[in-house]
CSV table of C-alpha atoms in Angstrom, one decimal:
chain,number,residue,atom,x,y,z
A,1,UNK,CA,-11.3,19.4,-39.1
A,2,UNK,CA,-11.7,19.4,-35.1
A,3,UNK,CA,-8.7,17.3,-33.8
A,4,UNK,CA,-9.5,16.1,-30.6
A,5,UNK,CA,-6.3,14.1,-29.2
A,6,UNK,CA,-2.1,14.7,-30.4
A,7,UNK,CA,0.7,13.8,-29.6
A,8,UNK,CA,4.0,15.6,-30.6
A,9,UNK,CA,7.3,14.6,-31.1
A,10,UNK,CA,8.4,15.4,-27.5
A,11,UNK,CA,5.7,13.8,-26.3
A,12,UNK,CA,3.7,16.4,-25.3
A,13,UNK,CA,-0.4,15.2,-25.6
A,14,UNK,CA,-2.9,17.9,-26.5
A,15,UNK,CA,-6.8,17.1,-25.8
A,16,UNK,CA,-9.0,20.0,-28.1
A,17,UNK,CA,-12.6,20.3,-27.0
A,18,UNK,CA,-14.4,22.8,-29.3
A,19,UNK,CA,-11.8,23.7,-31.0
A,20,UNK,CA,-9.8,25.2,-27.7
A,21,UNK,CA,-7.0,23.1,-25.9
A,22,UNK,CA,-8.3,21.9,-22.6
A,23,UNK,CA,-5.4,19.2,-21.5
A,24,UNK,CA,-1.5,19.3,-21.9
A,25,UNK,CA,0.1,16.0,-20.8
A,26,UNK,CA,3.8,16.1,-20.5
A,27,UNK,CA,3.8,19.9,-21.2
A,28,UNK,CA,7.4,20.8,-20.8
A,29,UNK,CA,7.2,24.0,-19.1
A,30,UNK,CA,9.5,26.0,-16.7
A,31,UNK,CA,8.4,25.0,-13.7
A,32,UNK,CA,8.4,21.1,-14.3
A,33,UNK,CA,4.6,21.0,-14.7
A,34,UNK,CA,3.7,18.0,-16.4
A,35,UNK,CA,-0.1,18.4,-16.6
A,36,UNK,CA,-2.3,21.6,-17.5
A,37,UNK,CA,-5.6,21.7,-17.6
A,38,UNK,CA,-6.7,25.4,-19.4
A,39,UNK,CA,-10.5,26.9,-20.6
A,40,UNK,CA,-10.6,29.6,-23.0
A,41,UNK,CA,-6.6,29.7,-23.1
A,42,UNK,CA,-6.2,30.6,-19.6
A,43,UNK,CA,-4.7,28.2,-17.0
A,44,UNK,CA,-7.3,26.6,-14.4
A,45,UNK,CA,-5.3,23.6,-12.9
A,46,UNK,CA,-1.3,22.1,-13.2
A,47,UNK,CA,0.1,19.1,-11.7
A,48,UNK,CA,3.4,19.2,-11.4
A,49,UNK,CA,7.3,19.3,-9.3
A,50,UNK,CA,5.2,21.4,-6.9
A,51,UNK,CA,2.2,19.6,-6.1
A,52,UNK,CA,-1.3,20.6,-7.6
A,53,UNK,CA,-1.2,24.5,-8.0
A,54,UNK,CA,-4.8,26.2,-8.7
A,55,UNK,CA,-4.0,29.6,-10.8
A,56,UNK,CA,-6.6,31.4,-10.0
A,57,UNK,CA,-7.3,31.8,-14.1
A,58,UNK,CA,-3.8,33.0,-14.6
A,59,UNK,CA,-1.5,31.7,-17.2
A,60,UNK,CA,1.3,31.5,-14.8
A,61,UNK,CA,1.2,29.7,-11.6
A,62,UNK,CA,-0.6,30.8,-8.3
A,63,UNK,CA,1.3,33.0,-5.9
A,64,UNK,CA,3.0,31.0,-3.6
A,65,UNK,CA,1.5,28.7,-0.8
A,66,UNK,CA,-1.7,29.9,-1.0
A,67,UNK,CA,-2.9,28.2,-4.6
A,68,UNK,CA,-0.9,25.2,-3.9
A,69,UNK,CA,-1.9,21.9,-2.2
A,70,UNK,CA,1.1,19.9,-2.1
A,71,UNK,CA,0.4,17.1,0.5
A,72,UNK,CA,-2.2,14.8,1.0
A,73,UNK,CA,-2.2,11.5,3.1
A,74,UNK,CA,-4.2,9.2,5.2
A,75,UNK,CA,-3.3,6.6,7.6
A,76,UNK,CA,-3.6,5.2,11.5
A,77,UNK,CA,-1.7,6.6,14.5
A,78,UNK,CA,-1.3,4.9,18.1
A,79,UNK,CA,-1.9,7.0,20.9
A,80,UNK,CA,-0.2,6.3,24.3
A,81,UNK,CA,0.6,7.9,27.6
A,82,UNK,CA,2.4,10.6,27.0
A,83,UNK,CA,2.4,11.7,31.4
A,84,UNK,CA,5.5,9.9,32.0
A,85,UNK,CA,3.4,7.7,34.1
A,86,UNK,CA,4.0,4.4,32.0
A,87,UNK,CA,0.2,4.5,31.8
A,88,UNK,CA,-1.3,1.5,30.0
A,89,UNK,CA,-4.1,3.8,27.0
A,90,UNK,CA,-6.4,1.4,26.0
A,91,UNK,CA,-7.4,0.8,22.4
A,92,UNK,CA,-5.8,4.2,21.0
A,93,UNK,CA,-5.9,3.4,17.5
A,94,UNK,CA,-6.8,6.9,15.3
A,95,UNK,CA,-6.9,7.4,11.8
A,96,UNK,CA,-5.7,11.0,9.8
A,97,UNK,CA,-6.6,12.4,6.8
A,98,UNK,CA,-3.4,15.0,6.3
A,99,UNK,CA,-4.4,17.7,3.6
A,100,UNK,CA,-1.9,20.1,3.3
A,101,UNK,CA,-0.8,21.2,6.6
A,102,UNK,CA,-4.1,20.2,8.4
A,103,UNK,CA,-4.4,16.7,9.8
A,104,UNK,CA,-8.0,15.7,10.5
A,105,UNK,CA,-8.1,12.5,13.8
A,106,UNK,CA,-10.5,10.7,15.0
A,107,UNK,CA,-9.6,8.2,17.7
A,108,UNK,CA,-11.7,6.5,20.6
A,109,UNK,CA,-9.6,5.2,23.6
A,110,UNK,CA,-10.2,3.8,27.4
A,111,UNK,CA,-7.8,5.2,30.4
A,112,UNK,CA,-7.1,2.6,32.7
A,113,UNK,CA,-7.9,3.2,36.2
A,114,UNK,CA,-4.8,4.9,38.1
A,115,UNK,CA,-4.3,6.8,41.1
A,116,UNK,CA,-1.6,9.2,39.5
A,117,UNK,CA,-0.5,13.3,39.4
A,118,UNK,CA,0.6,13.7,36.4
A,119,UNK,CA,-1.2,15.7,33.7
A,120,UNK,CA,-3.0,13.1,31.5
A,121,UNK,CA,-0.8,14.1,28.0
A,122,UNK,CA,-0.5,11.2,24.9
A,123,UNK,CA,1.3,11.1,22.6
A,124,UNK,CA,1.5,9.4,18.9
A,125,UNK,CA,-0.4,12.3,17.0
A,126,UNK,CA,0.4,11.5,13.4
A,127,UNK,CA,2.2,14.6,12.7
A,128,UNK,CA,3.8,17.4,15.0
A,129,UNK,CA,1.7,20.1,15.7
A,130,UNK,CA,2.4,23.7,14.7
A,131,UNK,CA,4.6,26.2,17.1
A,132,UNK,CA,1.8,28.8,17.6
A,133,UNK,CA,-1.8,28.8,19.4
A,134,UNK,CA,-4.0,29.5,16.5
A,135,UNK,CA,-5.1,25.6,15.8
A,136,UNK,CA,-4.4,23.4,18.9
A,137,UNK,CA,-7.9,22.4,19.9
A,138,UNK,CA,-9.9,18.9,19.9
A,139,UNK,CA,-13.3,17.9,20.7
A,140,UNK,CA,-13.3,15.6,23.6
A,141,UNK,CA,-16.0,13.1,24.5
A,142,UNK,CA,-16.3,11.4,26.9
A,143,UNK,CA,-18.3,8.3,29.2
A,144,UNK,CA,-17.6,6.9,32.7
A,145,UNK,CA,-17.0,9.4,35.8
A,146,UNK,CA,-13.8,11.4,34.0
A,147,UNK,CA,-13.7,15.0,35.0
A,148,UNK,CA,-12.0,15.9,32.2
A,149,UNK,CA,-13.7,18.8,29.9
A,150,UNK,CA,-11.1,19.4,26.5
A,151,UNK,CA,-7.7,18.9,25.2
A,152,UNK,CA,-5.0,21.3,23.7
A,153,UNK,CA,-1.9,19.9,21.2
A,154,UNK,CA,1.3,20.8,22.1
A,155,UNK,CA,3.0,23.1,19.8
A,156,UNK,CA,5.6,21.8,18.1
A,157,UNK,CA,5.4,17.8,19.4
A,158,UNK,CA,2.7,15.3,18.7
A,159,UNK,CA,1.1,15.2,22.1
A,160,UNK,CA,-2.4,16.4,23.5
A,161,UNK,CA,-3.0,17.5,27.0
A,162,UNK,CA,-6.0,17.2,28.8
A,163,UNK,CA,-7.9,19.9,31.3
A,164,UNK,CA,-10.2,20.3,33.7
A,165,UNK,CA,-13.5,22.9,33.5
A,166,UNK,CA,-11.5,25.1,35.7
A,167,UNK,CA,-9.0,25.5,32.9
A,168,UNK,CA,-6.4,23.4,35.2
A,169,UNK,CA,-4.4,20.7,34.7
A,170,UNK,CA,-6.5,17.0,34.6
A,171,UNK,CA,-4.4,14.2,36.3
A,172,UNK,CA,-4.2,11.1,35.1
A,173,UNK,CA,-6.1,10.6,38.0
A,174,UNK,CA,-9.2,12.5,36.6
A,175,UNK,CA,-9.6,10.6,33.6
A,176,UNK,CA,-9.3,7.0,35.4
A,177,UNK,CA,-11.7,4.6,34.2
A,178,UNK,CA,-12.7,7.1,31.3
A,179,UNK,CA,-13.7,6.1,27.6
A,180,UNK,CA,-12.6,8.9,25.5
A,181,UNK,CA,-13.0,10.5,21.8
A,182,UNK,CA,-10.9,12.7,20.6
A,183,UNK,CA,-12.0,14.1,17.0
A,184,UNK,CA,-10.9,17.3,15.2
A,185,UNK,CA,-8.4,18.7,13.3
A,186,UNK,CA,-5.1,20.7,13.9
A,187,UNK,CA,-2.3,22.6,11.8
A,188,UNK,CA,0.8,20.5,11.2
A,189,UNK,CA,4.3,22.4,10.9
């Protein structure tokens, strides 16, 4: 006969699909994975102490970080000024999506208008940035007379700093009266 679901005295559950076993559930094996998901006897998925782990068709797990995707969550942030200005950011409410160590943003928000030096930098990113320079730019939008051209995160802290076209600082000044979206995605430490 083809047995399609048991259960074992552990309480390990077995699903067989044509006559192979496709899903272990509560499989007690040395690495605390708890769910295994195999074709043709050869690991293709487990859920487990580690997170989800992808073996690449191996019947151990992946090597390392690479086959594993151990965080995943969404959520809203709140953006404000980050200048040291006490600036008042208008409507600054994102939302994330953090898969892994990339967090995905999108959040529209209104500068005030201010007659002020500082470098326009907010902060209230969802998750610190990254220490290195190999994911730290956003796409900026923007309406209203803002000379402001793009935005880099700072490594290592949850702000964004804005620039000019000239590749210099934009002052708080520069973005007065602006309506701003910021959209993109950047690696998280």
């Amino acid at each position: 006969t083809d047995t399609k679901l048991t259960i074992d005295s552990t309480g390990q559950t077995t699903i067989t699909s044509s006559n192979q076993n496709v899903l272990y559930v509560n499989r007690q094996t040395s690495n605390g994975d708890v769910i295994v998901c195999e074709y043709g006897g050869v690991d293709r998925l487990r859920l487990g102490t580690e997170g989800i782990t992808f073996p690449n068709g191996g019947t151990a797990p992946g090597a390392g970080e690479a086959n594993r995707l151990n965080y995943y969550e969404k959520g809203t942030f709140q953006l404000s000024d980050g200048s040291g200005a006490g600036v008042a950011v208008q409507n600054g409410l994102g939302r994330y999506t953090r898969i892994g160590d990339r967090v995905f943003i999108s959040v529209r928000f209104d500068f005030p208008s201010v007659t002020d030096s500082n470098q326009m930098t907010l902060q209230g990113l969802p998750f610190n940035t990254a220490n290195n320079d190999d994911s730290r730019g956003l796409s900026l939008s923007y309406s209203g007379s803002a000379s402001v051209v793009y935005s880099l995160t700072k490594a290592n802290q949850d702000k964004v700093a804005f620039y000019t076209s000239a590749g210099a600082n934009a002052s708080n000044t520069n973005a007065s009266g602006g309506a701003f979206w910021l959209n993109g995605h950047y690696r998280t430490a």
